[in-house]
Amino acid sequence: MTVEETESIQRDLRLAARLRKIGFAALLLGALGASLVFWRGRGPMDPADDPSMGGFNKANQRQMEIMYGKMGTMTEDLVQHLKQPGTQAAIIAIGSVLVAAGCFYFARLASFGRQTEPGN
């Protein structure tokens, strides 16, 4: 093994360690961010969530369905769900898990280093 190969392997191992640290930081920050968003979003109960107000906005929904069709009502429902703190916290958590998984994957690839082909 030459000096250049040894330095290359050490560089790859340092990169792998750095990627693992970034992955753990992404998981930690994602968990903290998601819990903070969920905790801060849980405020007093919204009057629209009251079961006794079930048909209160039925006329608005009907008008939106007439003007924009089923896609408009579906889009409005999606927007309303995205405003909920539980949904926002889940998006943050899933995003941080994906970033961390990517970091761990590339750290694993970097830790293997260069592998020679069997024909050489």
XYZ file of C-alpha atoms in Angstrom:
120
model
C 0.000 0.000 0.000
C 1.398 3.344 -0.967
C 1.296 6.560 1.017
C -1.236 8.052 -1.402
C -3.607 5.130 -0.931
C -3.288 5.356 2.850
C -4.023 9.093 2.795
C -7.003 8.487 0.516
C -8.414 5.856 2.878
C -7.910 8.146 5.888
C -9.641 10.987 4.032
C -12.577 8.686 3.234
C -12.834 7.588 6.868
C -12.805 11.221 8.063
C -15.554 12.000 5.544
C -17.585 9.029 6.793
C -17.217 10.176 10.412
C -18.260 13.711 9.462
C -21.310 12.416 7.576
C -22.338 10.301 10.576
C -22.101 13.356 12.843
C -24.220 15.347 10.394
C -26.758 12.487 10.324
C -27.024 12.405 14.118
C -27.332 16.200 14.211
C -30.112 16.058 11.603
C -31.992 13.478 13.678
C -31.576 15.479 16.866
C -32.564 18.807 15.304
C -35.496 17.181 13.507
C -36.821 15.644 16.710
C -36.405 18.909 18.606
C -37.953 20.952 15.801
C -40.911 18.610 15.372
C -41.622 18.524 19.092
C -41.329 22.313 19.326
C -43.720 22.851 16.397
C -46.195 20.359 17.826
C -45.983 21.800 21.337
C -46.280 25.443 20.213
C -49.121 24.605 17.824
C -51.290 23.066 20.500
C -53.107 26.146 21.586
C -56.649 26.721 22.713
C -59.308 24.754 20.849
C -60.378 26.312 17.570
C -64.137 27.046 17.390
C -64.209 25.376 13.967
C -63.227 22.077 15.630
C -66.353 22.097 17.800
C -68.608 19.145 16.840
C -71.724 21.272 17.257
C -70.527 23.484 14.377
C -70.637 20.532 11.940
C -72.670 22.074 9.110
C -71.711 25.687 9.708
C -69.546 26.114 6.620
C -71.520 23.800 4.356
C -72.612 26.691 2.124
C -68.988 27.768 1.667
C -67.957 24.237 0.749
C -70.812 23.943 -1.738
C -69.893 27.260 -3.364
C -66.249 26.203 -3.669
C -67.304 22.886 -5.202
C -69.447 24.688 -7.771
C -66.711 27.171 -8.686
C -63.609 24.930 -8.577
C -64.963 21.402 -8.750
C -63.841 18.433 -6.698
C -60.181 19.391 -7.116
C -60.810 22.718 -5.384
C -62.386 21.088 -2.356
C -59.640 18.514 -2.214
C -57.006 21.264 -2.376
C -58.774 23.194 0.379
C -58.858 20.073 2.566
C -55.123 19.532 1.947
C -54.331 23.121 2.913
C -56.384 22.791 6.094
C -54.575 19.588 7.044
C -51.182 21.175 6.402
C -52.045 23.956 8.860
C -52.382 21.480 11.722
C -49.347 21.255 14.036
C -49.377 17.450 14.059
C -49.040 17.333 10.280
C -46.278 19.945 10.302
C -44.396 18.055 13.010
C -44.706 14.808 11.031
C -43.329 16.492 7.893
C -40.357 17.857 9.853
C -39.678 14.461 11.453
C -39.900 12.582 8.146
C -37.650 15.136 6.456
C -34.992 14.850 9.148
C -35.107 11.054 9.012
C -34.614 11.159 5.230
C -31.665 13.568 5.520
C -30.087 11.434 8.253
C -30.621 8.244 6.236
C -28.914 9.856 3.261
C -25.973 10.916 5.438
C -25.632 7.437 6.948
C -25.844 5.840 3.498
C -23.112 8.029 2.054
C -21.007 7.557 5.204
C -21.224 3.827 4.700
C -20.169 4.179 1.070
C -17.262 6.419 2.055
C -16.101 4.044 4.793
C -15.708 1.213 2.278
C -13.214 3.313 0.341
C -11.926 2.260 -2.999
C -12.291 -1.398 -3.745
C -10.220 -2.893 -6.496
C -11.818 -4.911 -9.233
C -11.140 -8.676 -9.246
C -9.368 -8.503 -12.626
C -6.550 -6.177 -11.419
